[in-house]
PDB file of N, CA and C in Angstrom:
ATOM      1  N   MET J   9      79.750 107.977  65.785  1.00  0.00           N
ATOM      2  CA  MET J   9      79.024 107.580  64.614  1.00  0.00           C
ATOM      3  C   MET J   9      77.557 107.357  64.953  1.00  0.00           C
ATOM      4  N   LEU J  10      77.277 106.763  66.117  1.00  0.00           N
ATOM      5  CA  LEU J  10      75.891 106.515  66.499  1.00  0.00           C
ATOM      6  C   LEU J  10      75.122 107.827  66.630  1.00  0.00           C
ATOM      7  N   LYS J  11      75.729 108.832  67.237  1.00  0.00           N
ATOM      8  CA  LYS J  11      75.063 110.128  67.377  1.00  0.00           C
ATOM      9  C   LYS J  11      74.798 110.746  66.003  1.00  0.00           C
ATOM     10  N   LEU J  12      75.757 110.633  65.096  1.00  0.00           N
ATOM     11  CA  LEU J  12      75.583 111.152  63.742  1.00  0.00           C
ATOM     12  C   LEU J  12      74.437 110.442  63.036  1.00  0.00           C
ATOM     13  N   LEU J  13      74.369 109.132  63.161  1.00  0.00           N
ATOM     14  CA  LEU J  13      73.281 108.378  62.540  1.00  0.00           C
ATOM     15  C   LEU J  13      71.917 108.786  63.092  1.00  0.00           C
ATOM     16  N   LYS J  14      71.864 109.079  64.379  1.00  0.00           N
ATOM     17  CA  LYS J  14      70.595 109.440  65.010  1.00  0.00           C
ATOM     18  C   LYS J  14      70.132 110.845  64.653  1.00  0.00           C
ATOM     19  N   THR J  15      71.075 111.774  64.461  1.00  0.00           N
ATOM     20  CA  THR J  15      70.684 113.176  64.289  1.00  0.00           C
ATOM     21  C   THR J  15      70.840 113.709  62.868  1.00  0.00           C
ATOM     22  N   ALA J  16      71.527 113.005  62.005  1.00  0.00           N
ATOM     23  CA  ALA J  16      71.812 113.521  60.664  1.00  0.00           C
ATOM     24  C   ALA J  16      70.544 113.819  59.865  1.00  0.00           C
ATOM     25  N   ARG J  17      69.554 112.970  59.974  1.00  0.00           N
ATOM     26  CA  ARG J  17      68.323 113.134  59.199  1.00  0.00           C
ATOM     27  C   ARG J  17      67.650 114.469  59.475  1.00  0.00           C
ATOM     28  N   ALA J  18      67.674 114.916  60.735  1.00  0.00           N
ATOM     29  CA  ALA J  18      67.036 116.177  61.106  1.00  0.00           C
ATOM     30  C   ALA J  18      67.684 117.370  60.404  1.00  0.00           C
ATOM     31  N   PHE J  19      68.931 117.222  59.986  1.00  0.00           N
ATOM     32  CA  PHE J  19      69.658 118.309  59.339  1.00  0.00           C
ATOM     33  C   PHE J  19      69.813 118.084  57.838  1.00  0.00           C
ATOM     34  N   GLY J  20      69.115 117.094  57.300  1.00  0.00           N
ATOM     35  CA  GLY J  20      69.162 116.826  55.872  1.00  0.00           C
ATOM     36  C   GLY J  20      70.461 116.186  55.404  1.00  0.00           C
ATOM     37  N   VAL J  21      71.150 115.511  56.303  1.00  0.00           N
ATOM     38  CA  VAL J  21      72.420 114.880  55.966  1.00  0.00           C
ATOM     39  C   VAL J  21      72.186 113.389  55.723  1.00  0.00           C
ATOM     40  N   GLY J  22      72.695 112.901  54.599  1.00  0.00           N
ATOM     41  CA  GLY J  22      72.631 111.480  54.310  1.00  0.00           C
ATOM     42  C   GLY J  22      73.974 110.832  54.608  1.00  0.00           C
ATOM     43  N   ILE J  23      73.945 109.597  55.028  1.00  0.00           N
ATOM     44  CA  ILE J  23      75.169 108.880  55.377  1.00  0.00           C
ATOM     45  C   ILE J  23      75.165 107.551  54.642  1.00  0.00           C
ATOM     46  N   PHE J  24      76.312 107.198  54.108  1.00  0.00           N
ATOM     47  CA  PHE J  24      76.476 105.915  53.444  1.00  0.00           C
ATOM     48  C   PHE J  24      77.475 105.104  54.251  1.00  0.00           C
ATOM     49  N   LEU J  25      77.042 103.965  54.756  1.00  0.00           N
ATOM     50  CA  LEU J  25      77.927 103.067  55.505  1.00  0.00           C
ATOM     51  C   LEU J  25      78.117 101.794  54.693  1.00  0.00           C
ATOM     52  N   ALA J  26      79.326 101.311  54.670  1.00  0.00           N
ATOM     53  CA  ALA J  26      79.614 100.022  54.033  1.00  0.00           C
ATOM     54  C   ALA J  26      80.577  99.277  54.939  1.00  0.00           C
ATOM     55  N   THR J  27      80.314  98.002  55.147  1.00  0.00           N
ATOM     56  CA  THR J  27      81.190  97.207  55.997  1.00  0.00           C
ATOM     57  C   THR J  27      81.201  95.762  55.526  1.00  0.00           C
ATOM     58  N   GLN J  28      82.308  95.113  55.771  1.00  0.00           N
ATOM     59  CA  GLN J  28      82.378  93.679  55.528  1.00  0.00           C
ATOM     60  C   GLN J  28      82.130  92.914  56.819  1.00  0.00           C
ATOM     61  N   ASN J  29      82.047  93.628  57.929  1.00  0.00           N
ATOM     62  CA  ASN J  29      81.818  93.006  59.233  1.00  0.00           C
ATOM     63  C   ASN J  29      80.665  93.695  59.953  1.00  0.00           C
ATOM     64  N   PRO J  30      79.431  93.274  59.713  1.00  0.00           N
ATOM     65  CA  PRO J  30      78.293  93.911  60.375  1.00  0.00           C
ATOM     66  C   PRO J  30      78.359  93.831  61.901  1.00  0.00           C
ATOM     67  N   VAL J  31      79.076  92.851  62.437  1.00  0.00           N
ATOM     68  CA  VAL J  31      79.147  92.740  63.896  1.00  0.00           C
ATOM     69  C   VAL J  31      79.938  93.893  64.505  1.00  0.00           C
ATOM     70  N   ASP J  32      80.701  94.619  63.680  1.00  0.00           N
ATOM     71  CA  ASP J  32      81.435  95.775  64.184  1.00  0.00           C
ATOM     72  C   ASP J  32      80.545  96.997  64.374  1.00  0.00           C
ATOM     73  N   LEU J  33      79.337  96.963  63.811  1.00  0.00           N
ATOM     74  CA  LEU J  33      78.407  98.081  63.932  1.00  0.00           C
ATOM     75  C   LEU J  33      77.399  97.804  65.033  1.00  0.00           C
ATOM     76  N   ASP J  34      77.105  98.816  65.807  1.00  0.00           N
ATOM     77  CA  ASP J  34      76.107  98.706  66.870  1.00  0.00           C
ATOM     78  C   ASP J  34      74.729  98.509  66.240  1.00  0.00           C
ATOM     79  N   TYR J  35      73.957  97.561  66.731  1.00  0.00           N
ATOM     80  CA  TYR J  35      72.631  97.310  66.163  1.00  0.00           C
ATOM     81  C   TYR J  35      71.725  98.521  66.283  1.00  0.00           C
ATOM     82  N   LYS J  36      71.954  99.395  67.269  1.00  0.00           N
ATOM     83  CA  LYS J  36      71.168 100.632  67.394  1.00  0.00           C
ATOM     84  C   LYS J  36      71.459 101.543  66.208  1.00  0.00           C
ATOM     85  N   GLY J  37      72.700 101.561  65.775  1.00  0.00           N
ATOM     86  CA  GLY J  37      73.060 102.340  64.597  1.00  0.00           C
ATOM     87  C   GLY J  37      72.454 101.761  63.339  1.00  0.00           C
ATOM     88  N   LEU J  38      72.495 100.448  63.214  1.00  0.00           N
ATOM     89  CA  LEU J  38      71.895  99.794  62.055  1.00  0.00           C
ATOM     90  C   LEU J  38      70.401 100.093  61.966  1.00  0.00           C
ATOM     91  N   ALA J  39      69.746 100.183  63.103  1.00  0.00           N
ATOM     92  CA  ALA J  39      68.304 100.437  63.128  1.00  0.00           C
ATOM     93  C   ALA J  39      67.964 101.830  62.621  1.00  0.00           C
ATOM     94  N   ASN J  40      68.919 102.751  62.616  1.00  0.00           N
ATOM     95  CA  ASN J  40      68.678 104.106  62.127  1.00  0.00           C
ATOM     96  C   ASN J  40      68.920 104.252  60.628  1.00  0.00           C
ATOM     97  N   CYS J  41      69.305 103.182  59.955  1.00  0.00           N
ATOM     98  CA  CYS J  41      69.549 103.226  58.515  1.00  0.00           C
ATOM     99  C   CYS J  41      68.244 102.938  57.784  1.00  0.00           C
ATOM    100  N   GLY J  42      67.894 103.805  56.839  1.00  0.00           N
ATOM    101  CA  GLY J  42      66.613 103.673  56.140  1.00  0.00           C
ATOM    102  C   GLY J  42      66.638 102.677  54.994  1.00  0.00           C
ATOM    103  N   THR J  43      67.708 102.646  54.222  1.00  0.00           N
ATOM    104  CA  THR J  43      67.815 101.753  53.077  1.00  0.00           C
ATOM    105  C   THR J  43      69.003 100.831  53.297  1.00  0.00           C
ATOM    106  N   TRP J  44      68.780  99.569  53.095  1.00  0.00           N
ATOM    107  CA  TRP J  44      69.830  98.569  53.302  1.00  0.00           C
ATOM    108  C   TRP J  44      70.058  97.809  52.007  1.00  0.00           C
ATOM    109  N   PHE J  45      71.319  97.579  51.672  1.00  0.00           N
ATOM    110  CA  PHE J  45      71.699  96.656  50.612  1.00  0.00           C
ATOM    111  C   PHE J  45      72.466  95.533  51.295  1.00  0.00           C
ATOM    112  N   ILE J  46      71.949  94.334  51.210  1.00  0.00           N
ATOM    113  CA  ILE J  46      72.535  93.201  51.925  1.00  0.00           C
ATOM    114  C   ILE J  46      73.055  92.199  50.909  1.00  0.00           C
ATOM    115  N   GLY J  47      74.337  91.913  51.019  1.00  0.00           N
ATOM    116  CA  GLY J  47      74.969  90.938  50.138  1.00  0.00           C
ATOM    117  C   GLY J  47      75.235  89.647  50.895  1.00  0.00           C
ATOM    118  N   LYS J  48      76.013  88.803  50.288  1.00  0.00           N
ATOM    119  CA  LYS J  48      76.355  87.516  50.900  1.00  0.00           C
ATOM    120  C   LYS J  48      77.124  87.760  52.195  1.00  0.00           C
ATOM    121  N   LEU J  49      76.663  87.161  53.259  1.00  0.00           N
ATOM    122  CA  LEU J  49      77.313  87.293  54.563  1.00  0.00           C
ATOM    123  C   LEU J  49      78.147  86.049  54.819  1.00  0.00           C
ATOM    124  N   GLN J  50      79.353  86.266  55.327  1.00  0.00           N
ATOM    125  CA  GLN J  50      80.309  85.167  55.461  1.00  0.00           C
ATOM    126  C   GLN J  50      80.069  84.284  56.680  1.00  0.00           C
ATOM    127  N   THR J  51      79.543  84.854  57.761  1.00  0.00           N
ATOM    128  CA  THR J  51      79.392  84.065  58.985  1.00  0.00           C
ATOM    129  C   THR J  51      77.960  84.134  59.506  1.00  0.00           C
ATOM    130  N   GLU J  52      77.610  83.157  60.285  1.00  0.00           N
ATOM    131  CA  GLU J  52      76.294  83.123  60.932  1.00  0.00           C
ATOM    132  C   GLU J  52      76.147  84.319  61.883  1.00  0.00           C
ATOM    133  N   ARG J  53      77.227  84.679  62.534  1.00  0.00           N
ATOM    134  CA  ARG J  53      77.207  85.815  63.461  1.00  0.00           C
ATOM    135  C   ARG J  53      76.863  87.118  62.732  1.00  0.00           C
ATOM    136  N   ASP J  54      77.429  87.309  61.533  1.00  0.00           N
ATOM    137  CA  ASP J  54      77.101  88.493  60.729  1.00  0.00           C
ATOM    138  C   ASP J  54      75.617  88.507  60.381  1.00  0.00           C
ATOM    139  N   LYS J  55      75.113  87.343  59.979  1.00  0.00           N
ATOM    140  CA  LYS J  55      73.705  87.252  59.598  1.00  0.00           C
ATOM    141  C   LYS J  55      72.798  87.562  60.786  1.00  0.00           C
ATOM    142  N   LEU J  56      73.141  87.047  61.948  1.00  0.00           N
ATOM    143  CA  LEU J  56      72.326  87.310  63.138  1.00  0.00           C
ATOM    144  C   LEU J  56      72.313  88.792  63.486  1.00  0.00           C
ATOM    145  N   ARG J  57      73.460  89.471  63.335  1.00  0.00           N
ATOM    146  CA  ARG J  57      73.526  90.912  63.628  1.00  0.00           C
ATOM    147  C   ARG J  57      72.655  91.702  62.651  1.00  0.00           C
ATOM    148  N   VAL J  58      72.721  91.347  61.372  1.00  0.00           N
ATOM    149  CA  VAL J  58      71.906  92.028  60.367  1.00  0.00           C
ATOM    150  C   VAL J  58      70.422  91.775  60.627  1.00  0.00           C
ATOM    151  N   LEU J  59      70.057  90.543  60.935  1.00  0.00           N
ATOM    152  CA  LEU J  59      68.653  90.228  61.225  1.00  0.00           C
ATOM    153  C   LEU J  59      68.154  90.998  62.441  1.00  0.00           C
ATOM    154  N   GLU J  60      68.981  91.109  63.472  1.00  0.00           N
ATOM    155  CA  GLU J  60      68.597  91.859  64.667  1.00  0.00           C
ATOM    156  C   GLU J  60      68.390  93.337  64.338  1.00  0.00           C
ATOM    157  N   GLY J  61      69.291  93.907  63.562  1.00  0.00           N
ATOM    158  CA  GLY J  61      69.143  95.303  63.157  1.00  0.00           C
ATOM    159  C   GLY J  61      67.890  95.538  62.331  1.00  0.00           C
ATOM    160  N   LEU J  62      67.601  94.627  61.407  1.00  0.00           N
ATOM    161  CA  LEU J  62      66.385  94.746  60.595  1.00  0.00           C
ATOM    162  C   LEU J  62      65.131  94.592  61.438  1.00  0.00           C
ATOM    163  N   ARG J  63      65.164  93.673  62.401  1.00  0.00           N
ATOM    164  CA  ARG J  63      64.001  93.483  63.271  1.00  0.00           C
ATOM    165  C   ARG J  63      63.724  94.752  64.071  1.00  0.00           C
ATOM    166  N   ILE J  64      64.759  95.353  64.603  1.00  0.00           N
ATOM    167  CA  ILE J  64      64.596  96.583  65.382  1.00  0.00           C
ATOM    168  C   ILE J  64      64.137  97.727  64.480  1.00  0.00           C
ATOM    169  N   ALA J  65      64.737  97.842  63.292  1.00  0.00           N
ATOM    170  CA  ALA J  65      64.380  98.919  62.371  1.00  0.00           C
ATOM    171  C   ALA J  65      62.923  98.840  61.932  1.00  0.00           C
ATOM    172  N   SER J  66      62.378  97.623  61.878  1.00  0.00           N
ATOM    173  CA  SER J  66      60.992  97.460  61.429  1.00  0.00           C
ATOM    174  C   SER J  66      60.010  97.394  62.588  1.00  0.00           C
ATOM    175  N   ASN J  67      60.480  97.637  63.803  1.00  0.00           N
ATOM    176  CA  ASN J  67      59.623  97.535  64.996  1.00  0.00           C
ATOM    177  C   ASN J  67      58.967  96.166  65.117  1.00  0.00           C
ATOM    178  N   GLY J  68      59.707  95.137  64.714  1.00  0.00           N
ATOM    179  CA  GLY J  68      59.202  93.772  64.835  1.00  0.00           C
ATOM    180  C   GLY J  68      58.217  93.359  63.765  1.00  0.00           C
ATOM    181  N   GLU J  69      58.026  94.177  62.719  1.00  0.00           N
ATOM    182  CA  GLU J  69      57.035  93.880  61.686  1.00  0.00           C
ATOM    183  C   GLU J  69      57.543  92.914  60.623  1.00  0.00           C
ATOM    184  N   LEU J  70      58.867  92.728  60.536  1.00  0.00           N
ATOM    185  CA  LEU J  70      59.413  91.798  59.549  1.00  0.00           C
ATOM    186  C   LEU J  70      59.380  90.376  60.070  1.00  0.00           C
ATOM    187  N   ASN J  71      59.120  89.445  59.181  1.00  0.00           N
ATOM    188  CA  ASN J  71      59.170  88.033  59.523  1.00  0.00           C
ATOM    189  C   ASN J  71      60.633  87.600  59.410  1.00  0.00           C
ATOM    190  N   THR J  72      61.313  87.480  60.547  1.00  0.00           N
ATOM    191  CA  THR J  72      62.744  87.195  60.528  1.00  0.00           C
ATOM    192  C   THR J  72      63.061  85.794  59.994  1.00  0.00           C
ATOM    193  N   GLU J  73      62.151  84.863  60.136  1.00  0.00           N
ATOM    194  CA  GLU J  73      62.403  83.516  59.619  1.00  0.00           C
ATOM    195  C   GLU J  73      62.473  83.531  58.091  1.00  0.00           C
ATOM    196  N   THR J  74      61.542  84.220  57.460  1.00  0.00           N
ATOM    197  CA  THR J  74      61.552  84.346  56.005  1.00  0.00           C
ATOM    198  C   THR J  74      62.779  85.107  55.544  1.00  0.00           C
ATOM    199  N   LEU J  75      63.090  86.190  56.252  1.00  0.00           N
ATOM    200  CA  LEU J  75      64.256  86.994  55.912  1.00  0.00           C
ATOM    201  C   LEU J  75      65.551  86.206  56.098  1.00  0.00           C
ATOM    202  N   ASP J  76      65.619  85.395  57.122  1.00  0.00           N
ATOM    203  CA  ASP J  76      66.787  84.531  57.366  1.00  0.00           C
ATOM    204  C   ASP J  76      67.010  83.611  56.172  1.00  0.00           C
ATOM    205  N   ASN J  77      65.937  82.996  55.684  1.00  0.00           N
ATOM    206  CA  ASN J  77      66.044  82.100  54.525  1.00  0.00           C
ATOM    207  C   ASN J  77      66.483  82.858  53.280  1.00  0.00           C
ATOM    208  N   LEU J  78      65.965  84.071  53.102  1.00  0.00           N
ATOM    209  CA  LEU J  78      66.317  84.880  51.941  1.00  0.00           C
ATOM    210  C   LEU J  78      67.789  85.277  51.980  1.00  0.00           C
ATOM    211  N   ILE J  79      68.262  85.744  53.128  1.00  0.00           N
ATOM    212  CA  ILE J  79      69.662  86.153  53.271  1.00  0.00           C
ATOM    213  C   ILE J  79      70.590  84.955  53.116  1.00  0.00           C
ATOM    214  N   SER J  80      70.191  83.807  53.623  1.00  0.00           N
ATOM    215  CA  SER J  80      71.026  82.606  53.519  1.00  0.00           C
ATOM    216  C   SER J  80      71.231  82.167  52.076  1.00  0.00           C
ATOM    217  N   GLY J  81      70.288  82.512  51.204  1.00  0.00           N
ATOM    218  CA  GLY J  81      70.362  82.080  49.811  1.00  0.00           C
ATOM    219  C   GLY J  81      71.014  83.077  48.868  1.00  0.00           C
ATOM    220  N   ILE J  82      71.522  84.196  49.378  1.00  0.00           N
ATOM    221  CA  ILE J  82      72.134  85.201  48.509  1.00  0.00           C
ATOM    222  C   ILE J  82      73.417  84.652  47.903  1.00  0.00           C
ATOM    223  N   LYS J  83      73.555  84.838  46.599  1.00  0.00           N
ATOM    224  CA  LYS J  83      74.761  84.390  45.906  1.00  0.00           C
ATOM    225  C   LYS J  83      75.767  85.532  45.819  1.00  0.00           C
ATOM    226  N   LYS J  84      76.991  85.221  45.462  1.00  0.00           N
ATOM    227  CA  LYS J  84      78.037  86.241  45.319  1.00  0.00           C
ATOM    228  C   LYS J  84      77.591  87.302  44.302  1.00  0.00           C
ATOM    229  N   ARG J  85      77.969  88.552  44.572  1.00  0.00           N
ATOM    230  CA  ARG J  85      77.680  89.701  43.710  1.00  0.00           C
ATOM    231  C   ARG J  85      76.189  89.941  43.507  1.00  0.00           C
ATOM    232  N   THR J  86      75.376  89.490  44.456  1.00  0.00           N
ATOM    233  CA  THR J  86      73.940  89.695  44.443  1.00  0.00           C
ATOM    234  C   THR J  86      73.556  90.372  45.744  1.00  0.00           C
ATOM    235  N   PHE J  87      72.642  91.337  45.671  1.00  0.00           N
ATOM    236  CA  PHE J  87      72.221  92.078  46.848  1.00  0.00           C
ATOM    237  C   PHE J  87      70.706  92.139  46.907  1.00  0.00           C
ATOM    238  N   ILE J  88      70.209  92.201  48.117  1.00  0.00           N
ATOM    239  CA  ILE J  88      68.796  92.496  48.294  1.00  0.00           C
ATOM    240  C   ILE J  88      68.707  93.884  48.922  1.00  0.00           C
ATOM    241  N   MET J  89      67.665  94.600  48.584  1.00  0.00           N
ATOM    242  CA  MET J  89      67.494  95.951  49.105  1.00  0.00           C
ATOM    243  C   MET J  89      66.265  95.996  49.997  1.00  0.00           C
ATOM    244  N   ARG J  90      66.447  96.630  51.125  1.00  0.00           N
ATOM    245  CA  ARG J  90      65.316  96.878  52.010  1.00  0.00           C
ATOM    246  C   ARG J  90      65.229  98.369  52.236  1.00  0.00           C
TER     247      ARG J  90
END
């Protein structure tokens, strides 16, 4: 899956990933995703994995503290898009 995520764009292939457990996905793979929809995360560990993936995807340009507060406040059936 990681190889597909890294090379699919060059061939015009789009991939849609959905998971209830972000910790099951490699953060390197998450960093190759262009658009993210983030819903309510059940555990602190899930949130940390998502924040790490977003930090890597943005080359450190995102303010993770602000993003942490935003993700922590997400209500059920509500998503933020990056």
